Amino acid sequence: MQALATAVLPVFLLILLGHTIQRRGWLTEAFWEPAERLTYLFLLPALLATTLARADFSALPAAAMAGAVGLAILTMSALLVGFHLLTRRNGPAVTAVLQTAIRPNTYIGLSIPFALYGQAGLSIAALIVAVVVPSVNVICVTALLRFGDRPGNPAGAASPGPVKALLLNPLILACLFGLLLNVSGLGLPPVADETLTILARAALPLALLAVGAGLDFGAARTSGGWVAAAVVLKLAGLPLLTAAFCWLLGVHGPAWTVAVLFNALPAATSSYILARQMGGAPGLVANILTVQTLAAALTLPLLVLLLV
């Protein structure tokens, strides 16, 4: 119960505060998009790079944990793609469910492990980010190129825009940079370390406020079968798959807990941006994001009570 009070509830209270600030107009609408871009381009990369550069992975089953998380995502993706190939249902809608069934909200995913286990939990979560972010981006971009509804490009030829965005993703680059510093033993120079640490401290609170500001409760009232499927698959199906693969690969302790919790997160708002750019039913994605975040306010506390 203490873990619930100190780890999960403050996260969702900050999300609720962000929604309240946005709804009440205490900050102008013009504030939120630059704030989210600042978090995505600078603050969160600073947090990931410094955490991975300092992390001690010697006692962590890093390969097994990464394998469990990655295999769960690949299995869920294969099931959804297989469903579409067998049924030939609405391609863009299937990509919307696929994106929101495998793509985690990294902001929440870093906040809860840090609150549960401190720096050790943050290190585990940062390592998972290094595995998940490239994987889900490759899978989602590939699915959207194949099944998305892009007028004027029916053949599904690759678009250089998304590919370039994938290669220059600031989260991927920050993870690679941090891991390189860790493996090489170089570490960060003192001035750079302290500068990035100051930036990193602002990442999670600002990110959680932005998550709340992006919620649209009106969208939640127009949900349907596709939304229900995405919510169940993301908040129940993917964590169950992750727990099964963790058991098979011998992952236990905090690594097991963080891995399961990470794959039980609601989807990230980047799903909507990618869907809008590549014909992946952005309206449906927006509905799913809101309903998943609301549902996760119930499911994540239950998971913490069961796992911690």
mmCIF file of C-alpha atoms in Angstrom:
data_model
loop_
_atom_site.group_PDB
_atom_site.id
_atom_site.type_symbol
_atom_site.label_atom_id
_atom_site.label_comp_id
_atom_site.label_asym_id
_atom_site.label_seq_id
_atom_site.Cartn_x
_atom_site.Cartn_y
_atom_site.Cartn_z
ATOM 1 C CA MET A 1 0.000 0.000 0.000
ATOM 2 C CA GLN A 2 2.899 2.365 0.731
ATOM 3 C CA ALA A 3 4.300 1.728 -2.769
ATOM 4 C CA LEU A 4 0.908 2.599 -4.215
ATOM 5 C CA ALA A 5 0.747 5.867 -2.284
ATOM 6 C CA THR A 6 4.302 6.948 -3.072
ATOM 7 C CA ALA A 7 4.796 5.640 -6.621
ATOM 8 C CA VAL A 8 1.572 5.561 -8.617
ATOM 9 C CA LEU A 9 -0.819 8.074 -7.088
ATOM 10 C CA PRO A 10 1.557 11.080 -7.345
ATOM 11 C CA VAL A 11 2.075 10.299 -11.040
ATOM 12 C CA PHE A 12 -1.638 10.405 -11.781
ATOM 13 C CA LEU A 13 -2.148 13.426 -9.541
ATOM 14 C CA LEU A 14 0.382 15.311 -11.685
ATOM 15 C CA ILE A 15 -1.450 14.148 -14.819
ATOM 16 C CA LEU A 16 -4.725 15.353 -13.297
ATOM 17 C CA LEU A 17 -3.091 18.670 -12.393
ATOM 18 C CA GLY A 18 -1.922 19.110 -15.984
ATOM 19 C CA HIS A 19 -5.447 18.441 -17.244
ATOM 20 C CA THR A 20 -6.896 20.895 -14.735
ATOM 21 C CA ILE A 21 -4.409 23.612 -15.688
ATOM 22 C CA GLN A 22 -5.257 23.132 -19.363
ATOM 23 C CA ARG A 23 -9.031 23.046 -18.832
ATOM 24 C CA ARG A 24 -9.046 26.088 -16.547
ATOM 25 C CA GLY A 25 -6.838 28.073 -18.900
ATOM 26 C CA TRP A 26 -4.337 28.901 -16.176
ATOM 27 C CA LEU A 27 -1.674 28.596 -18.875
ATOM 28 C CA THR A 28 -2.374 29.494 -22.484
ATOM 29 C CA GLU A 29 -2.814 26.796 -25.131
ATOM 30 C CA ALA A 30 0.378 28.073 -26.740
ATOM 31 C CA PHE A 31 2.364 26.794 -23.738
ATOM 32 C CA TRP A 32 1.747 23.058 -24.078
ATOM 33 C CA GLU A 33 3.177 22.167 -27.479
ATOM 34 C CA PRO A 34 6.538 23.917 -26.880
ATOM 35 C CA ALA A 35 6.669 22.376 -23.386
ATOM 36 C CA GLU A 36 6.186 18.898 -24.824
ATOM 37 C CA ARG A 37 8.786 19.527 -27.524
ATOM 38 C CA LEU A 38 11.246 20.787 -24.901
ATOM 39 C CA THR A 39 10.696 17.606 -22.883
ATOM 40 C CA TYR A 40 10.987 15.328 -25.908
ATOM 41 C CA LEU A 41 14.006 16.977 -27.528
ATOM 42 C CA PHE A 42 16.093 17.958 -24.471
ATOM 43 C CA LEU A 43 14.844 17.083 -20.991
ATOM 44 C CA LEU A 44 14.007 13.400 -21.444
ATOM 45 C CA PRO A 45 17.138 12.695 -23.540
ATOM 46 C CA ALA A 46 19.196 14.308 -20.757
ATOM 47 C CA LEU A 47 17.527 12.014 -18.209
ATOM 48 C CA LEU A 48 18.082 8.875 -20.305
ATOM 49 C CA ALA A 49 21.689 9.688 -21.202
ATOM 50 C CA THR A 50 22.779 10.469 -17.627
ATOM 51 C CA THR A 51 20.911 7.482 -16.153
ATOM 52 C CA LEU A 52 22.352 4.974 -18.615
ATOM 53 C CA ALA A 53 25.853 6.467 -18.396
ATOM 54 C CA ARG A 54 25.906 6.000 -14.598
ATOM 55 C CA ALA A 55 23.957 2.735 -14.316
ATOM 56 C CA ASP A 56 25.494 -0.397 -12.828
ATOM 57 C CA PHE A 57 24.211 -3.295 -14.919
ATOM 58 C CA SER A 58 26.520 -5.901 -13.374
ATOM 59 C CA ALA A 59 23.838 -7.372 -11.085
ATOM 60 C CA LEU A 60 20.990 -6.902 -13.560
ATOM 61 C CA PRO A 61 19.811 -9.649 -15.959
ATOM 62 C CA ALA A 62 19.929 -7.083 -18.735
ATOM 63 C CA ALA A 63 19.893 -9.434 -21.721
ATOM 64 C CA ALA A 64 17.110 -11.640 -20.330
ATOM 65 C CA MET A 65 14.985 -8.645 -19.322
ATOM 66 C CA ALA A 66 15.455 -6.958 -22.686
ATOM 67 C CA GLY A 67 14.601 -10.251 -24.383
ATOM 68 C CA ALA A 68 11.410 -10.694 -22.357
ATOM 69 C CA VAL A 69 10.185 -7.168 -23.070
ATOM 70 C CA GLY A 70 11.118 -7.365 -26.747
ATOM 71 C CA LEU A 71 9.580 -10.817 -27.273
ATOM 72 C CA ALA A 72 6.313 -9.685 -25.695
ATOM 73 C CA ILE A 73 6.147 -6.718 -28.086
ATOM 74 C CA LEU A 74 7.021 -8.863 -31.116
ATOM 75 C CA THR A 75 4.407 -11.469 -30.164
ATOM 76 C CA MET A 76 1.664 -8.852 -29.748
ATOM 77 C CA SER A 77 2.643 -7.247 -33.064
ATOM 78 C CA ALA A 78 2.625 -10.598 -34.868
ATOM 79 C CA LEU A 79 -0.823 -11.439 -33.482
ATOM 80 C CA LEU A 80 -2.303 -8.133 -34.664
ATOM 81 C CA VAL A 81 -0.688 -8.269 -38.102
ATOM 82 C CA GLY A 82 -1.832 -11.878 -38.433
ATOM 83 C CA PHE A 83 -5.364 -10.830 -37.476
ATOM 84 C CA HIS A 84 -5.373 -8.212 -40.227
ATOM 85 C CA LEU A 85 -3.965 -10.572 -42.858
ATOM 86 C CA LEU A 86 -6.596 -13.203 -42.016
ATOM 87 C CA THR A 87 -9.606 -10.894 -41.762
ATOM 88 C CA ARG A 88 -8.614 -7.994 -44.052
ATOM 89 C CA ARG A 89 -10.295 -5.633 -41.615
ATOM 90 C CA ASN A 90 -9.813 -1.853 -41.740
ATOM 91 C CA GLY A 91 -6.051 -1.422 -42.248
ATOM 92 C CA PRO A 92 -5.656 2.042 -40.695
ATOM 93 C CA ALA A 93 -7.744 0.970 -37.674
ATOM 94 C CA VAL A 94 -5.540 -2.081 -37.195
ATOM 95 C CA THR A 95 -2.429 0.130 -37.249
ATOM 96 C CA ALA A 96 -4.081 2.359 -34.624
ATOM 97 C CA VAL A 97 -4.635 -0.659 -32.362
ATOM 98 C CA LEU A 98 -1.120 -1.960 -33.089
ATOM 99 C CA GLN A 99 0.527 1.352 -32.197
ATOM 100 C CA THR A 100 -1.422 1.766 -28.980
ATOM 101 C CA ALA A 101 -0.998 -1.896 -28.017
ATOM 102 C CA ILE A 102 2.815 -1.808 -28.031
ATOM 103 C CA ARG A 103 3.968 1.825 -27.694
ATOM 104 C CA PRO A 104 4.447 2.884 -24.029
ATOM 105 C CA ASN A 105 4.139 6.317 -22.484
ATOM 106 C CA THR A 106 7.796 6.690 -21.556
ATOM 107 C CA TYR A 107 7.113 9.602 -19.212
ATOM 108 C CA ILE A 108 4.922 7.488 -16.923
ATOM 109 C CA GLY A 109 7.216 4.503 -17.465
ATOM 110 C CA LEU A 110 10.216 6.318 -16.006
ATOM 111 C CA SER A 111 8.309 7.979 -13.160
ATOM 112 C CA ILE A 112 6.863 4.897 -11.456
ATOM 113 C CA PRO A 113 10.072 2.758 -11.326
ATOM 114 C CA PHE A 114 11.990 5.765 -9.990
ATOM 115 C CA ALA A 115 9.398 6.232 -7.246
ATOM 116 C CA LEU A 116 9.424 2.507 -6.432
ATOM 117 C CA TYR A 117 13.159 1.723 -6.480
ATOM 118 C CA GLY A 118 14.976 5.050 -6.753
ATOM 119 C CA GLN A 119 17.969 5.302 -9.073
ATOM 120 C CA ALA A 120 18.114 1.509 -9.493
ATOM 121 C CA GLY A 121 14.535 1.469 -10.782
ATOM 122 C CA LEU A 122 15.251 4.366 -13.105
ATOM 123 C CA SER A 123 18.277 2.516 -14.513
ATOM 124 C CA ILE A 124 16.161 -0.562 -15.244
ATOM 125 C CA ALA A 125 13.478 1.553 -16.900
ATOM 126 C CA ALA A 126 16.042 3.481 -18.958
ATOM 127 C CA LEU A 127 17.507 0.220 -20.240
ATOM 128 C CA ILE A 128 14.010 -0.926 -21.241
ATOM 129 C CA VAL A 129 13.508 2.383 -23.064
ATOM 130 C CA ALA A 130 16.708 1.702 -25.006
ATOM 131 C CA VAL A 131 15.175 -1.574 -26.204
ATOM 132 C CA VAL A 132 11.541 -0.565 -26.626
ATOM 133 C CA VAL A 133 11.765 2.817 -28.364
ATOM 134 C CA PRO A 134 13.704 1.602 -31.438
ATOM 135 C CA SER A 135 11.691 -1.635 -31.618
ATOM 136 C CA VAL A 136 8.231 -0.088 -31.511
ATOM 137 C CA ASN A 137 9.210 2.662 -33.929
ATOM 138 C CA VAL A 138 10.459 0.166 -36.513
ATOM 139 C CA ILE A 139 7.340 -1.996 -36.096
ATOM 140 C CA CYS A 140 4.867 0.900 -36.187
ATOM 141 C CA VAL A 141 6.461 2.706 -39.127
ATOM 142 C CA THR A 142 6.629 -0.565 -41.099
ATOM 143 C CA ALA A 143 2.973 -1.364 -40.355
ATOM 144 C CA LEU A 144 1.845 2.140 -41.322
ATOM 145 C CA LEU A 145 3.808 2.020 -44.568
ATOM 146 C CA ARG A 146 2.141 -1.294 -45.405
ATOM 147 C CA PHE A 147 -1.408 -0.830 -44.090
ATOM 148 C CA GLY A 148 -1.874 2.922 -43.586
ATOM 149 C CA ASP A 149 -4.213 5.000 -45.718
ATOM 150 C CA ARG A 150 -1.999 7.514 -47.508
ATOM 151 C CA PRO A 151 -3.767 9.221 -50.433
ATOM 152 C CA GLY A 152 -1.660 9.441 -53.554
ATOM 153 C CA ASN A 153 0.641 6.634 -52.485
ATOM 154 C CA PRO A 154 -1.404 3.419 -52.800
ATOM 155 C CA ALA A 155 1.597 1.247 -53.524
ATOM 156 C CA GLY A 156 2.907 1.741 -50.000
ATOM 157 C CA ALA A 157 6.352 2.936 -51.043
ATOM 158 C CA ALA A 158 8.588 3.979 -48.182
ATOM 159 C CA SER A 159 8.507 7.636 -47.224
ATOM 160 C CA PRO A 160 11.849 9.237 -46.324
ATOM 161 C CA GLY A 161 10.266 11.453 -43.661
ATOM 162 C CA PRO A 162 9.392 8.752 -41.090
ATOM 163 C CA VAL A 163 12.619 6.844 -41.762
ATOM 164 C CA LYS A 164 14.689 9.953 -41.116
ATOM 165 C CA ALA A 165 12.644 10.682 -37.992
ATOM 166 C CA LEU A 166 13.353 7.161 -36.757
ATOM 167 C CA LEU A 167 17.109 7.460 -37.286
ATOM 168 C CA LEU A 168 17.218 10.885 -35.611
ATOM 169 C CA ASN A 169 14.847 10.062 -32.726
ATOM 170 C CA PRO A 170 16.295 11.973 -29.734
ATOM 171 C CA LEU A 171 15.365 9.213 -27.276
ATOM 172 C CA ILE A 172 17.168 6.571 -29.337
ATOM 173 C CA LEU A 173 20.232 8.794 -29.740
ATOM 174 C CA ALA A 174 20.279 9.599 -26.000
ATOM 175 C CA CYS A 175 20.075 5.898 -25.087
ATOM 176 C CA LEU A 176 22.895 5.007 -27.484
ATOM 177 C CA PHE A 177 25.011 7.866 -26.145
ATOM 178 C CA GLY A 178 24.445 6.870 -22.520
ATOM 179 C CA LEU A 179 25.136 3.188 -23.178
ATOM 180 C CA LEU A 180 28.316 4.062 -25.101
ATOM 181 C CA LEU A 181 29.590 6.143 -22.184
ATOM 182 C CA ASN A 182 28.728 3.307 -19.791
ATOM 183 C CA VAL A 183 30.320 0.480 -21.773
ATOM 184 C CA SER A 184 33.427 2.491 -22.635
ATOM 185 C CA GLY A 185 33.920 3.567 -19.031
ATOM 186 C CA LEU A 186 34.384 7.172 -20.107
ATOM 187 C CA GLY A 187 31.416 8.606 -18.231
ATOM 188 C CA LEU A 188 30.353 12.216 -18.496
ATOM 189 C CA PRO A 189 32.767 15.097 -17.803
ATOM 190 C CA PRO A 190 31.845 16.842 -14.522
ATOM 191 C CA VAL A 191 30.464 20.033 -16.062
ATOM 192 C CA ALA A 192 28.425 18.168 -18.683
ATOM 193 C CA ASP A 193 27.219 15.699 -16.051
ATOM 194 C CA GLU A 194 25.916 18.422 -13.748
ATOM 195 C CA THR A 195 24.356 20.395 -16.626
ATOM 196 C CA LEU A 196 22.480 17.346 -17.939
ATOM 197 C CA THR A 197 21.455 16.391 -14.394
ATOM 198 C CA ILE A 198 19.810 19.788 -13.883
ATOM 199 C CA LEU A 199 17.955 19.378 -17.190
ATOM 200 C CA ALA A 200 16.934 15.834 -16.278
ATOM 201 C CA ARG A 201 15.285 16.941 -13.019
ATOM 202 C CA ALA A 202 12.703 18.895 -14.995
ATOM 203 C CA ALA A 203 11.846 16.053 -17.382
ATOM 204 C CA LEU A 204 9.332 13.931 -15.476
ATOM 205 C CA PRO A 205 7.166 16.598 -13.791
ATOM 206 C CA LEU A 206 6.820 18.660 -16.969
ATOM 207 C CA ALA A 207 6.186 15.535 -19.041
ATOM 208 C CA LEU A 208 3.409 14.303 -16.727
ATOM 209 C CA LEU A 209 1.716 17.714 -16.732
ATOM 210 C CA ALA A 210 1.797 17.638 -20.554
ATOM 211 C CA VAL A 211 0.239 14.162 -20.576
ATOM 212 C CA GLY A 212 -2.668 15.506 -18.532
ATOM 213 C CA ALA A 213 -3.056 18.558 -20.744
ATOM 214 C CA GLY A 214 -3.417 16.292 -23.777
ATOM 215 C CA LEU A 215 -6.329 14.247 -22.389
ATOM 216 C CA ASP A 216 -9.679 14.659 -24.137
ATOM 217 C CA PHE A 217 -12.500 13.244 -22.018
ATOM 218 C CA GLY A 218 -14.967 14.034 -24.790
ATOM 219 C CA ALA A 219 -13.122 11.559 -27.022
ATOM 220 C CA ALA A 220 -13.501 8.866 -24.371
ATOM 221 C CA ARG A 221 -17.292 9.039 -24.708
ATOM 222 C CA THR A 222 -17.137 8.148 -28.404
ATOM 223 C CA SER A 223 -15.182 4.927 -27.941
ATOM 224 C CA GLY A 224 -16.083 1.674 -29.650
ATOM 225 C CA GLY A 225 -14.866 -1.867 -30.259
ATOM 226 C CA TRP A 226 -11.471 -0.885 -31.616
ATOM 227 C CA VAL A 227 -10.842 1.251 -28.528
ATOM 228 C CA ALA A 228 -11.870 -1.538 -26.163
ATOM 229 C CA ALA A 229 -9.549 -3.971 -27.962
ATOM 230 C CA ALA A 230 -6.597 -1.578 -27.716
ATOM 231 C CA VAL A 231 -7.222 -0.965 -24.001
ATOM 232 C CA VAL A 232 -7.437 -4.670 -23.137
ATOM 233 C CA LEU A 233 -4.440 -5.644 -25.264
ATOM 234 C CA LYS A 234 -2.197 -2.879 -23.882
ATOM 235 C CA LEU A 235 -3.162 -2.879 -20.211
ATOM 236 C CA ALA A 236 -3.725 -6.624 -19.776
ATOM 237 C CA GLY A 237 -2.493 -8.639 -22.761
ATOM 238 C CA LEU A 238 0.992 -7.157 -23.147
ATOM 239 C CA PRO A 239 1.880 -7.276 -19.417
ATOM 240 C CA LEU A 240 0.716 -10.910 -19.263
ATOM 241 C CA LEU A 241 2.940 -11.773 -22.233
ATOM 242 C CA THR A 242 5.830 -9.922 -20.573
ATOM 243 C CA ALA A 243 5.343 -11.795 -17.294
ATOM 244 C CA ALA A 244 5.320 -15.116 -19.195
ATOM 245 C CA PHE A 245 8.541 -14.342 -21.076
ATOM 246 C CA CYS A 246 10.196 -13.066 -17.864
ATOM 247 C CA TRP A 247 9.344 -16.386 -16.216
ATOM 248 C CA LEU A 248 10.694 -18.366 -19.182
ATOM 249 C CA LEU A 249 13.945 -16.367 -19.261
ATOM 250 C CA GLY A 250 14.476 -16.338 -15.481
ATOM 251 C CA VAL A 251 13.944 -12.613 -14.875
ATOM 252 C CA HIS A 252 12.892 -11.856 -11.293
ATOM 253 C CA GLY A 253 13.003 -9.198 -8.585
ATOM 254 C CA PRO A 254 12.825 -5.479 -9.461
ATOM 255 C CA ALA A 255 13.749 -6.219 -13.090
ATOM 256 C CA TRP A 256 10.650 -8.434 -13.428
ATOM 257 C CA THR A 257 8.432 -5.866 -11.724
ATOM 258 C CA VAL A 258 9.631 -2.932 -13.830
ATOM 259 C CA ALA A 259 9.456 -4.948 -17.072
ATOM 260 C CA VAL A 260 5.840 -5.966 -16.456
ATOM 261 C CA LEU A 261 4.830 -2.469 -15.324
ATOM 262 C CA PHE A 262 6.533 -0.862 -18.311
ATOM 263 C CA ASN A 263 4.584 -2.990 -20.771
ATOM 264 C CA ALA A 264 1.361 -2.216 -18.868
ATOM 265 C CA LEU A 265 1.584 1.531 -19.535
ATOM 266 C CA PRO A 266 -0.913 3.467 -21.633
ATOM 267 C CA ALA A 267 0.322 4.455 -25.083
ATOM 268 C CA ALA A 268 2.273 7.618 -25.849
ATOM 269 C CA THR A 269 0.954 10.693 -27.651
ATOM 270 C CA SER A 270 3.569 10.120 -30.351
ATOM 271 C CA SER A 271 1.178 7.422 -31.636
ATOM 272 C CA TYR A 272 -1.234 10.175 -32.674
ATOM 273 C CA ILE A 273 1.465 12.209 -34.411
ATOM 274 C CA LEU A 274 2.673 9.213 -36.409
ATOM 275 C CA ALA A 275 -0.893 8.191 -37.295
ATOM 276 C CA ARG A 276 -1.656 11.688 -38.548
ATOM 277 C CA GLN A 277 1.482 11.749 -40.702
ATOM 278 C CA MET A 278 1.055 8.267 -42.177
ATOM 279 C CA GLY A 279 -2.680 7.609 -42.518
ATOM 280 C CA GLY A 280 -3.149 5.525 -39.397
ATOM 281 C CA ALA A 281 -6.635 6.640 -38.220
ATOM 282 C CA PRO A 282 -5.531 9.545 -35.968
ATOM 283 C CA GLY A 283 -9.052 10.152 -34.620
ATOM 284 C CA LEU A 284 -9.244 6.571 -33.391
ATOM 285 C CA VAL A 285 -5.753 6.829 -31.887
ATOM 286 C CA ALA A 286 -6.776 9.970 -29.979
ATOM 287 C CA ASN A 287 -9.790 8.150 -28.517
ATOM 288 C CA ILE A 288 -7.647 5.178 -27.514
ATOM 289 C CA LEU A 289 -4.990 7.349 -25.848
ATOM 290 C CA THR A 290 -7.522 9.050 -23.580
ATOM 291 C CA VAL A 291 -9.377 5.862 -22.619
ATOM 292 C CA GLN A 292 -6.131 3.969 -21.994
ATOM 293 C CA THR A 293 -4.770 6.701 -19.737
ATOM 294 C CA LEU A 294 -8.019 6.829 -17.749
ATOM 295 C CA ALA A 295 -8.125 3.030 -17.455
ATOM 296 C CA ALA A 296 -4.440 2.888 -16.464
ATOM 297 C CA ALA A 297 -5.255 5.062 -13.445
ATOM 298 C CA LEU A 298 -7.047 1.936 -12.170
ATOM 299 C CA THR A 299 -4.965 -0.899 -13.633
ATOM 300 C CA LEU A 300 -1.480 0.368 -12.728
ATOM 301 C CA PRO A 301 -2.278 0.762 -8.997
ATOM 302 C CA LEU A 302 -3.696 -2.783 -9.024
ATOM 303 C CA LEU A 303 -0.529 -4.075 -10.671
ATOM 304 C CA VAL A 304 1.676 -2.294 -8.145
ATOM 305 C CA LEU A 305 -0.333 -3.856 -5.292
ATOM 306 C CA LEU A 306 0.118 -7.302 -6.869
ATOM 307 C CA LEU A 307 3.778 -7.005 -7.839
ATOM 308 C CA VAL A 308 5.459 -4.951 -5.106
#
